[in-house]
């Protein structure tokens, strides 16, 4: 698999060749010597990496996962139909890593040492209870996880509210798609991806990809987009500050200045209005506040937008015409749109563009926010958010609160809680004293990690539940060992709102326990009875309190799963939202003006630095950097630099450079690319030893949803001599 020539080629190591090889001559190196697929038990499950929601079989022998087989049958593998990416197919051996946590740990004399479950649970319960009694429930907070199951997310937020007594519960969507929840929610009434993957990639006549490196971050969706362009003649518009792979096959590629998304989108809308390409029937019947939009986009003539965005006016016009005239155009975006101090504005602008042209509520259209992690959609759906219970029911609504108080048998707080990006400063200032982190790693994932470290060190009690001793777990007072996706039953909800089964294939290591069982044990010790016999029992309770999941049960979820909303047992699920009317009734146009990013380059920091994901890694690398089939492809971080600029600075390919912002510096290898804009740099956020989030800005937050501006920092680059 890693033969030198192949590694230097454009192969993306998806392993499809292994699946289709008619004579079995090709095999996975990660599985070699572990038994033939035919000799293994097969357990159908859902991928633990990105939000695409691919399903496949784990191959099991002697209680060990020894391989992965993809399945072409669309009745059991509806999303990927046998296709997979390198992470799903070869990134599974972290499951049996010797680094897995096998016992609870507690801190004694400054060191984390093994402890019994009783000792660790009693200690955590007594410390959290003591803080609650001394400083009140709002001195406690919980970070839930985009990696654990739906059932565990439901229980985590229930634990925060019913046991800790606070709405201080949030998760990593605050760092990736909080602006989607806020922006799409404000425009349409439901803050989720509007269409299904199959229809927006397959039925679309024109796909507009903005701020999504789809072939790297959602590879199977990227493959489907390419297929639609190549075989069905769909038009492709790509807008991205980096020349991503899809740019190579685009009809129009707009390499715009990071942080100028609103100006670019307003420019396209200006052309659409000026050239009479708007869908006035749709606007009149289905939307409101159109006049305000019209007024605001008036000044964004393409020639003016070119001066802001660096995109030639002619390309803006061409993109606007293609998008408006195809008959079925879909917008597909990801963190390039959301991770800005204007993230919510960017999302609202995407919604404006779709409404202006009537590209909603039909196959092949929509505003398709691609969620990054496998289960980040559900962490939102299940109410691991400081403002809502499951299904986005507001904690401030007395009727809703009464429903949950009755169901959970306890009085609940009416106060809005703290977000992730508010919790860390609150800990730094001594307002948050106890934090429970479930399957998250803020010591690598959050902005300005020097401050995160200071904040965690100030806590009176940090409890971490994870499968590895992550950088955050290393700071904890108590560590609980949980289970990986291969060791548990439950459900995940993918980016397209499809709820699918996760099935236990092997036993967990040592004394590691189901994450939901750990939460129950802790709740019981804190005086709130929480007892379930199975994940299914939790799902049943959840579905009675979550209207959009109300018609789902495990029997119905076998096979291809169901798209929410699915409110009744007879309901077939909803692949496409807003078909007849928007969730909020009329779609709401927002008049959005362009605002510069918080940090712009200057003499001291002359570059614009963006951060993002790699094809080969996931989140903070705790799993992918322990997967031999992935580690080999990308063992360390690098910074992408324009080749001409690098030559001027005397920097050669692969040389070490120092990358600095006003927050700090990291040292990493240089990767030279002709395609990078001259004053733009890009680095990856998976690598703790050269952590991009040493550099990012925790103070540049979107004012609506609090997402940090990961995509724009003013930076300095130096050759290390
Ligand atoms: Fe897993 Fe995403 Fe790759 Fe599919 S595309 S195999 S869900 S990482």
XYZ file of C-alpha atoms and ligand atoms in Angstrom:
729
model
C 0.000 0.000 0.000
C 2.830 2.486 0.736
C 5.063 1.608 -2.139
C 7.092 4.740 -2.918
C 5.671 5.305 -6.380
C 2.055 5.004 -5.300
C 2.599 7.370 -2.360
C 3.944 9.968 -4.780
C 0.973 9.574 -7.118
C -2.461 11.198 -6.927
C -3.891 8.013 -5.334
C -6.020 8.894 -2.306
C -5.744 5.384 -0.811
C -9.477 4.832 -0.563
C -8.883 1.118 -1.034
C -11.682 0.706 -3.551
C -9.297 -1.337 -5.693
C -9.110 -3.917 -2.896
C -12.891 -4.122 -2.765
C -13.358 -4.647 -6.493
C -10.318 -6.859 -7.188
C -11.930 -9.961 -8.765
C -9.201 -12.411 -7.775
C -8.332 -11.150 -4.302
C -4.798 -10.266 -5.386
C -4.933 -6.948 -3.541
C -5.109 -6.850 0.200
C -4.987 -4.313 3.021
C -1.563 -4.022 4.615
C -3.192 -3.224 7.980
C -5.037 -6.575 7.845
C -2.136 -8.673 6.608
C -1.466 -11.765 8.691
C -4.685 -11.299 10.681
C -6.859 -13.785 8.783
C -8.769 -13.840 5.516
C -12.017 -11.826 5.389
C -13.926 -15.050 4.678
C -12.763 -16.472 8.020
C -14.057 -13.529 10.031
C -17.358 -12.607 11.597
C -18.859 -9.475 9.979
C -20.548 -6.761 12.042
C -22.301 -3.963 10.154
C -21.699 -0.554 11.694
C -21.291 3.173 10.984
C -17.984 5.013 10.509
C -16.501 6.788 13.514
C -14.785 9.550 11.526
C -16.472 12.181 9.368
C -20.127 13.191 9.220
C -20.806 11.475 5.878
C -22.122 8.412 7.704
C -20.635 5.600 5.616
C -21.567 2.123 6.763
C -19.402 -0.997 6.464
C -18.617 -4.313 8.083
C -16.018 -4.681 10.797
C -14.241 -8.027 10.293
C -13.805 -9.754 13.663
C -11.621 -12.684 14.668
C -10.895 -13.815 18.238
C -12.605 -10.711 19.673
C -10.329 -8.430 17.627
C -11.153 -6.179 14.675
C -8.869 -7.407 11.886
C -10.248 -5.533 8.906
C -13.049 -3.674 7.216
C -15.219 -4.755 4.300
C -17.377 -2.279 2.447
C -20.757 -3.356 1.129
C -22.180 -2.315 -2.223
C -25.775 -3.204 -1.353
C -27.657 0.102 -0.977
C -30.209 -1.608 1.300
C -27.573 -1.873 4.027
C -25.050 0.748 2.934
C -27.259 3.553 1.627
C -24.838 6.463 1.784
C -21.563 5.095 0.457
C -22.762 1.954 -1.403
C -19.352 0.337 -0.980
C -17.219 3.446 -1.401
C -15.042 4.497 1.527
C -12.086 6.733 2.221
C -8.685 5.965 3.654
C -9.788 6.780 7.228
C -12.784 4.462 7.245
C -11.088 1.596 5.428
C -7.615 1.658 6.981
C -7.949 3.784 10.117
C -9.378 1.178 12.526
C -6.372 -0.312 14.359
C -6.431 2.421 17.023
C -9.173 0.206 18.538
C -6.541 -2.234 19.817
C -3.786 0.283 20.482
C -1.682 -0.513 23.568
C -2.286 3.134 24.556
C -5.989 2.515 25.274
C -7.111 3.415 28.772
C -7.910 0.199 30.632
C -8.589 1.369 34.181
C -9.872 4.520 35.840
C -7.111 6.901 36.949
C -7.018 9.338 39.846
C -4.458 11.994 40.676
C -2.366 11.239 43.775
C 0.637 13.340 44.756
C 0.472 15.054 41.378
C 0.502 11.783 39.379
C -2.348 9.960 37.632
C -2.424 6.423 39.042
C -4.755 3.450 38.405
C -7.787 3.192 40.670
C -10.828 0.956 41.065
C -14.108 2.073 39.528
C -15.610 2.622 42.998
C -12.683 4.767 44.095
C -12.688 6.922 40.927
C -16.465 7.330 40.738
C -16.803 8.135 44.451
C -14.018 10.699 44.206
C -15.535 12.399 41.135
C -19.011 12.422 42.699
C -17.777 13.884 45.981
C -15.689 16.597 44.276
C -18.482 17.663 41.917
C -21.046 17.601 44.737
C -18.800 19.689 46.965
C -18.443 22.382 44.271
C -22.198 22.358 43.628
C -22.927 22.832 47.347
C -20.221 25.462 47.895
C -20.433 27.543 44.706
C -23.758 26.571 43.158
C -24.538 24.435 40.097
C -23.412 27.087 37.618
C -19.838 26.678 38.866
C -19.917 23.324 37.034
C -19.859 22.624 33.276
C -19.848 19.656 30.926
C -18.421 19.270 27.418
C -20.212 16.516 25.526
C -18.804 14.774 22.487
C -19.318 14.502 18.741
C -17.759 11.042 18.917
C -19.970 9.216 21.385
C -23.408 7.911 20.458
C -26.765 9.663 20.336
C -27.805 7.859 23.490
C -24.673 9.012 25.311
C -25.133 12.605 24.183
C -28.705 12.505 25.422
C -27.543 11.202 28.804
C -24.638 13.668 29.015
C -26.904 16.695 28.680
C -29.445 15.100 31.022
C -26.622 14.588 33.536
C -25.584 18.260 33.238
C -29.133 19.504 33.708
C -30.713 17.017 36.092
C -27.658 16.029 38.175
C -25.187 18.926 38.055
C -28.158 21.346 37.856
C -26.792 23.625 35.138
C -27.275 24.420 31.459
C -23.492 24.834 31.157
C -23.328 22.059 28.563
C -21.855 22.400 25.111
C -19.645 20.503 22.666
C -17.308 20.974 19.738
C -19.975 22.238 17.296
C -19.162 25.534 19.021
C -15.844 25.264 17.207
C -17.118 24.064 13.819
C -20.798 24.558 12.963
C -22.448 26.662 15.688
C -22.851 29.305 13.006
C -24.755 26.820 10.812
C -27.170 26.071 13.637
C -27.651 29.817 14.225
C -27.627 30.996 10.600
C -29.718 28.315 8.887
C -31.974 28.272 11.937
C -32.602 32.026 11.648
C -33.275 31.845 7.894
C -35.291 28.620 7.646
C -36.250 27.691 11.232
C -34.200 24.492 11.390
C -30.433 24.746 11.626
C -29.530 21.571 9.745
C -28.462 20.456 6.272
C -31.531 20.882 4.069
C -31.092 18.026 1.576
C -29.756 14.475 1.513
C -26.279 13.598 0.266
C -27.649 11.469 -2.569
C -29.905 14.173 -3.974
C -27.657 17.182 -3.556
C -24.714 15.377 -5.157
C -26.653 13.281 -7.676
C -29.671 15.317 -8.828
C -27.995 18.705 -8.847
C -27.299 20.407 -12.165
C -24.885 22.816 -10.517
C -22.980 22.427 -7.260
C -21.491 25.476 -5.587
C -18.771 24.374 -3.161
C -17.655 27.203 -0.900
C -15.356 26.781 2.081
C -15.344 22.989 1.910
C -12.327 20.919 0.921
C -14.804 18.144 0.238
C -12.508 15.509 -1.263
C -10.292 15.648 1.862
C -12.783 16.268 4.631
C -15.864 14.402 3.368
C -14.150 12.194 0.791
C -17.134 10.063 -0.203
C -19.256 13.190 -0.760
C -16.361 14.658 -2.755
C -16.276 11.514 -4.879
C -20.027 11.778 -5.531
C -19.675 15.427 -6.585
C -16.910 14.488 -9.022
C -19.050 11.649 -10.369
C -21.987 14.004 -11.007
C -19.720 16.472 -12.810
C -17.960 13.822 -14.853
C -20.833 11.534 -15.815
C -23.920 13.771 -15.643
C -22.372 17.016 -16.840
C -23.293 18.924 -13.674
C -21.658 22.338 -13.446
C -19.257 22.968 -10.591
C -18.397 26.295 -8.964
C -15.638 26.266 -6.360
C -14.821 29.183 -4.072
C -11.916 28.572 -1.704
C -8.782 30.469 -0.660
C -6.735 27.322 -1.482
C -6.736 25.592 -4.832
C -8.398 22.432 -3.542
C -8.740 19.274 -5.630
C -12.272 20.112 -6.825
C -10.977 23.426 -8.226
C -9.234 21.376 -10.912
C -12.544 20.221 -12.418
C -14.577 23.371 -11.729
C -16.291 25.457 -14.412
C -15.457 28.492 -12.296
C -12.863 28.599 -9.549
C -12.781 31.688 -7.322
C -9.653 31.891 -5.144
C -10.840 34.508 -2.691
C -9.230 36.288 0.226
C -9.969 34.435 3.493
C -12.768 36.121 5.427
C -14.464 37.872 2.503
C -17.241 35.314 1.973
C -20.092 37.787 2.539
C -18.723 40.200 -0.068
C -18.352 37.384 -2.606
C -21.863 36.048 -2.015
C -23.366 39.549 -2.098
C -21.511 40.103 -5.381
C -23.135 36.992 -6.876
C -26.551 38.143 -5.654
C -25.956 41.598 -7.116
C -25.379 40.010 -10.556
C -28.439 37.774 -10.198
C -30.649 40.773 -9.417
C -29.089 43.047 -12.023
C -29.503 40.451 -14.768
C -33.071 39.469 -13.845
C -32.112 35.924 -12.786
C -33.867 35.907 -9.388
C -36.844 33.582 -8.831
C -39.464 36.209 -7.979
C -42.287 33.688 -7.724
C -40.420 31.764 -5.015
C -39.454 35.012 -3.278
C -43.069 36.236 -3.234
C -44.637 32.952 -2.095
C -42.051 31.532 0.257
C -39.962 34.329 1.793
C -39.980 37.637 3.643
C -37.678 40.667 4.040
C -36.559 40.588 0.381
C -36.438 44.403 0.080
C -33.829 44.622 2.853
C -31.633 42.091 1.036
C -32.045 43.956 -2.241
C -30.915 47.193 -0.665
C -27.851 45.735 0.970
C -26.517 43.903 -2.109
C -27.000 46.946 -4.360
C -23.509 48.291 -3.772
C -21.744 44.928 -4.258
C -21.193 45.296 -7.984
C -18.637 42.713 -9.159
C -15.921 45.287 -9.837
C -16.186 46.535 -6.237
C -16.278 42.966 -4.902
C -13.095 42.193 -6.849
C -11.261 44.825 -4.794
C -12.345 43.138 -1.553
C -12.110 39.470 -2.490
C -9.346 39.370 -5.183
C -11.775 37.441 -7.449
C -11.997 38.802 -11.012
C -15.386 40.455 -11.630
C -15.958 38.284 -14.695
C -15.636 35.092 -12.613
C -18.183 36.403 -10.107
C -20.609 37.079 -12.974
C -20.019 33.654 -14.525
C -20.537 31.892 -11.187
C -23.739 33.852 -10.497
C -25.191 32.975 -13.902
C -24.329 29.277 -13.635
C -25.800 29.005 -10.149
C -28.981 30.946 -10.940
C -29.764 29.308 -14.283
C -29.089 25.581 -13.836
C -32.612 24.681 -12.680
C -31.315 22.764 -9.640
C -28.327 24.258 -7.839
C -26.975 23.108 -4.496
C -24.695 24.975 -2.106
C -22.245 22.807 -0.212
C -20.134 24.371 2.527
C -18.190 23.499 5.605
C -15.831 25.158 8.083
C -14.447 27.576 5.501
C -17.783 29.363 5.838
C -18.471 28.818 9.518
C -15.183 29.410 11.381
C -15.147 33.188 11.197
C -16.062 36.079 13.454
C -18.773 36.584 10.801
C -19.629 32.861 10.582
C -23.352 33.352 11.163
C -23.418 36.145 8.557
C -21.631 33.865 6.068
C -24.222 31.140 6.606
C -27.108 33.596 6.311
C -25.621 34.814 3.016
C -25.619 31.242 1.668
C -29.292 30.973 2.684
C -30.008 34.325 0.968
C -28.445 33.095 -2.281
C -30.470 29.872 -2.247
C -33.753 31.680 -1.513
C -33.083 34.370 -4.113
C -32.926 31.726 -6.821
C -35.571 29.331 -5.462
C -32.988 26.609 -4.928
C -34.583 25.017 -1.869
C -37.056 22.283 -1.041
C -36.372 20.295 -4.211
C -33.960 17.455 -5.116
C -30.550 18.703 -6.191
C -30.803 22.015 -4.341
C -30.403 23.270 -0.811
C -27.970 24.693 1.683
C -25.875 21.712 2.600
C -23.711 22.285 5.650
C -21.307 19.353 5.825
C -20.768 18.523 9.486
C -17.225 17.463 10.309
C -17.297 14.774 12.966
C -19.308 11.579 12.790
C -21.832 12.552 15.420
C -21.630 16.309 15.769
C -25.107 16.667 14.261
C -26.581 14.687 17.120
C -24.695 16.432 19.873
C -26.738 19.446 18.695
C -29.929 17.439 18.139
C -29.714 15.924 21.641
C -29.418 19.314 23.326
C -25.746 19.247 24.291
C -26.096 23.013 23.900
C -26.446 25.684 26.598
C -29.710 27.072 25.222
C -31.747 24.038 24.177
C -32.957 20.645 25.338
C -33.154 17.839 22.716
C -34.681 18.843 19.351
C -33.714 22.487 19.892
C -36.464 23.059 22.504
C -35.438 26.241 24.391
C -34.431 25.941 28.048
C -36.021 29.364 28.568
C -39.504 28.222 27.512
C -41.476 27.424 30.729
C -43.741 24.862 29.003
C -40.809 23.008 27.509
C -38.959 23.119 30.818
C -42.016 21.744 32.614
C -42.113 18.819 30.153
C -38.508 17.888 30.926
C -38.941 18.468 34.668
C -41.861 16.040 34.655
C -40.001 13.453 32.605
C -36.800 13.675 34.627
C -38.451 14.239 38.008
C -36.322 17.214 39.008
C -36.447 21.035 38.916
C -34.346 22.432 36.042
C -32.454 25.684 35.680
C -34.167 28.394 33.581
C -30.813 30.134 32.962
C -29.018 29.949 29.639
C -25.689 28.190 30.126
C -22.155 28.874 28.953
C -20.713 27.848 25.595
C -17.352 26.084 25.220
C -15.753 29.401 24.294
C -17.263 31.072 27.384
C -16.492 28.178 29.745
C -12.708 28.328 29.256
C -12.436 32.066 30.113
C -14.890 31.508 32.993
C -12.566 28.808 34.351
C -9.599 31.136 33.892
C -11.381 33.761 35.979
C -12.455 31.291 38.654
C -16.192 31.246 37.885
C -16.197 27.644 36.617
C -14.602 25.363 39.188
C -15.512 21.883 38.020
C -15.523 20.554 34.435
C -16.528 17.156 33.057
C -15.073 16.554 29.572
C -16.572 13.623 27.691
C -14.542 12.542 24.636
C -13.210 16.002 23.792
C -9.700 17.394 23.780
C -9.730 21.179 24.273
C -5.983 21.120 24.988
C -5.517 20.678 21.217
C -8.841 21.597 19.628
C -9.658 24.952 21.203
C -8.290 28.358 20.188
C -5.282 29.784 22.020
C -4.378 26.619 23.901
C -1.899 28.393 26.127
C -4.924 30.004 27.760
C -6.855 26.720 27.724
C -4.033 25.108 29.700
C -4.043 27.922 32.272
C -7.828 27.621 32.588
C -7.787 23.839 33.108
C -5.040 24.153 35.692
C -7.175 26.581 37.702
C -10.087 24.140 38.018
C -10.769 22.535 41.379
C -11.927 19.377 39.615
C -11.418 18.183 36.044
C -12.998 14.853 35.116
C -12.200 13.419 31.670
C -13.830 10.412 30.054
C -12.019 9.146 26.952
C -10.499 6.118 25.255
C -6.923 7.517 25.362
C -4.971 9.646 27.822
C -5.461 12.709 25.634
C -3.638 15.972 26.294
C -6.729 17.098 28.233
C -6.944 13.825 30.183
C -3.312 14.346 31.229
C -4.487 17.460 33.105
C -7.420 15.703 34.824
C -7.979 14.839 38.469
C -10.009 11.767 37.510
C -9.994 9.860 34.208
C -12.667 7.335 33.210
C -11.929 4.812 30.423
C -14.767 4.647 27.865
C -15.364 2.483 24.809
C -14.717 3.039 21.105
C -17.422 2.805 18.439
C -16.462 -0.827 17.757
C -17.210 -1.838 21.333
C -20.690 -0.424 21.841
C -24.267 -0.447 20.613
C -26.123 2.736 19.797
C -26.834 5.174 16.999
C -25.078 8.001 15.144
C -26.769 10.795 13.162
C -24.860 11.840 10.057
C -24.608 15.259 8.462
C -27.685 14.534 6.314
C -29.775 13.927 9.471
C -29.758 10.162 8.866
C -29.910 8.127 12.087
C -28.058 4.808 11.731
C -27.066 1.895 13.949
C -23.671 1.408 15.570
C -23.102 -2.200 16.636
C -20.808 -3.813 19.159
C -18.221 -5.962 17.385
C -15.599 -6.626 20.078
C -15.082 -6.283 23.833
C -13.468 -3.167 25.248
C -9.998 -3.267 26.816
C -9.490 -4.006 30.522
C -12.081 -2.397 32.744
C -13.228 0.199 30.165
C -16.982 0.716 30.402
C -19.793 1.923 28.154
C -19.801 5.718 28.276
C -23.499 5.778 29.149
C -22.947 3.350 32.031
C -20.203 5.572 33.475
C -22.551 8.575 33.359
C -25.264 6.535 35.121
C -22.850 5.323 37.823
C -21.766 8.900 38.511
C -25.355 10.193 38.558
C -26.383 7.504 41.054
C -23.489 8.432 43.334
C -24.511 12.081 43.154
C -27.990 11.191 44.385
C -29.940 11.177 41.123
C -31.119 7.682 40.113
C -30.145 6.918 36.506
C -30.544 3.299 35.510
C -30.919 1.806 32.032
C -30.538 -1.775 30.908
C -29.322 -0.925 27.409
C -28.610 1.813 24.896
C -31.961 0.986 23.320
C -33.765 1.853 26.559
C -32.087 5.285 26.540
C -33.105 5.780 22.891
C -36.714 4.974 23.782
C -36.762 7.622 26.530
C -35.014 10.134 24.279
C -37.471 9.642 21.428
C -40.461 10.413 23.678
C -38.947 13.834 24.498
C -37.485 14.642 21.076
C -40.274 15.289 18.542
C -38.027 15.022 15.465
C -36.934 11.528 16.589
C -40.393 10.612 17.960
C -41.216 7.973 15.332
C -37.880 6.179 15.533
C -36.979 2.989 17.331
C -34.195 0.425 16.942
C -36.376 -1.902 14.854
C -37.016 0.858 12.313
C -33.367 1.915 12.235
C -31.983 -1.406 11.019
C -30.983 -1.246 7.347
C -30.857 2.244 5.887
C -31.839 4.248 8.979
C -34.157 7.263 8.978
C -33.761 10.987 8.313
C -35.182 13.292 10.978
C -37.757 14.772 11.304
C -39.575 11.498 11.766
C -42.291 12.424 14.261
C -44.540 9.315 14.238
C -44.046 5.538 13.949
C -45.583 5.587 10.452
C -43.545 8.565 9.203
C -40.983 7.638 6.498
C -38.448 10.278 7.560
C -37.569 13.504 5.745
C -34.590 13.485 3.360
C -35.431 16.979 2.043
C -36.515 19.794 4.356
C -38.706 22.817 3.543
C -40.458 21.257 0.533
C -43.805 23.051 0.941
C -42.936 25.681 3.528
C -40.022 26.521 5.739
C -39.908 25.199 9.297
C -40.405 28.819 10.444
C -43.152 29.403 7.855
C -41.596 31.926 5.450
C -37.884 31.894 4.712
C -36.257 35.006 6.145
C -33.801 37.068 4.074
C -31.115 38.771 6.155
C -29.497 42.011 5.013
C -25.843 41.157 5.613
C -23.024 43.625 5.021
C -19.362 42.657 4.682
C -17.195 43.100 7.793
C -13.415 42.603 7.750
C -11.985 39.745 9.856
C -10.842 40.724 13.354
C -7.131 40.413 12.488
C -5.807 41.758 9.211
C -2.145 41.501 8.155
C 0.222 44.305 9.146
C 3.961 44.972 9.124
C 4.621 42.649 12.090
C 2.322 39.839 10.977
C 2.095 40.147 7.180
C 0.444 36.795 6.334
C -3.141 35.504 6.632
C -3.089 32.107 8.355
C -5.927 29.576 7.930
C -6.203 26.195 9.655
C -8.060 23.022 8.745
C -8.191 19.240 8.363
C -6.213 16.684 6.395
C -7.556 13.671 4.503
C -5.506 11.388 6.754
C -6.392 12.753 10.164
C -9.341 13.522 12.348
C -9.890 15.999 15.163
C -6.886 16.114 17.524
C -5.319 12.958 16.108
C -5.931 10.810 19.195
C -7.313 8.018 17.001
C -5.818 8.623 13.537
C -2.282 9.154 14.800
C -2.553 5.705 16.408
C -3.831 4.110 13.189
C -0.831 2.650 11.349
C -2.518 2.983 7.948
C -2.976 6.728 8.407
C 0.083 7.721 10.412
C 2.339 6.542 7.587
C 0.746 8.980 5.139
C 1.049 12.090 7.263
C 3.208 11.672 10.353
C 3.670 15.373 11.131
C 2.365 18.867 10.549
C 3.436 21.292 7.839
C 2.604 24.804 6.713
C 1.637 25.459 3.108
C 3.432 28.457 1.590
C 3.387 30.053 -1.844
C 6.509 28.862 -3.700
C 7.614 32.308 -4.884
C 7.334 33.817 -1.411
C 9.235 30.841 0.024
C 12.008 31.280 -2.556
C 12.264 34.968 -1.653
C 12.632 34.011 2.004
C 15.166 31.281 1.198
C 12.829 28.536 2.429
C 13.092 25.160 0.707
C 10.552 22.302 0.589
C 10.615 20.307 3.839
C 12.734 22.797 5.789
C 11.707 23.741 9.317
C 10.138 27.182 9.729
C 8.761 29.154 12.647
C 5.136 30.242 12.354
C 3.966 32.892 14.808
C 0.911 34.951 15.668
C 0.226 37.323 18.550
C -0.615 34.235 20.668
C 2.578 32.200 20.204
C 4.847 30.250 17.844
C 5.196 26.733 16.505
C 7.949 25.088 14.448
C 7.028 22.825 11.545
C 8.001 21.805 8.021
C 7.398 23.975 4.966
C 5.318 22.660 2.083
C 5.722 24.809 -1.024
C 2.784 25.168 -3.411
C 2.575 27.287 -6.551
C -1.186 27.464 -6.088
C -1.181 29.279 -2.723
C -1.920 33.020 -2.787
C 1.199 34.980 -1.962
C 0.282 36.177 1.518
C -1.849 33.231 2.602
C -0.575 30.329 4.760
C -2.365 27.142 5.777
C -1.679 24.585 8.497
C -3.424 21.543 10.040
C -4.863 21.336 13.559
C -4.306 17.632 14.365
C -0.754 17.735 15.713
C -0.085 18.524 19.368
C 3.674 18.978 18.930
C 3.088 21.739 16.335
C -0.390 22.724 17.419
C -2.155 25.184 15.134
C -4.271 26.287 18.073
C -1.277 27.766 19.835
C -1.695 30.403 17.128
C -5.453 30.908 16.813
C -7.419 33.681 18.436
C -9.820 32.902 21.303
C -10.988 36.502 21.413
C -12.161 36.799 17.790
C -15.622 35.246 18.209
C -18.795 35.415 16.162
C -21.102 37.661 18.245
C -24.183 35.480 17.619
C -22.914 31.956 18.232
C -19.436 32.378 19.728
C -17.535 30.382 17.099
C -13.842 31.374 16.948
C -12.187 32.803 13.832
C -9.967 29.775 13.121
C -9.757 30.704 9.432
C -8.068 34.097 9.752
C -5.135 35.047 11.971
C -2.436 37.558 11.139
C 0.821 35.576 11.085
C 4.578 35.812 10.663
C 6.805 33.221 9.010
C 10.539 32.800 9.620
C 13.146 30.480 8.246
C 14.931 28.689 11.084
C 18.651 29.128 10.623
Fe -15.753 7.423 7.190
Fe -16.223 9.867 6.203
Fe -14.430 8.289 5.050
Fe -17.025 7.699 4.870
S -16.023 9.487 4.012
S -15.371 6.273 5.319
S -17.769 8.389 6.909
S -14.315 9.133 7.132
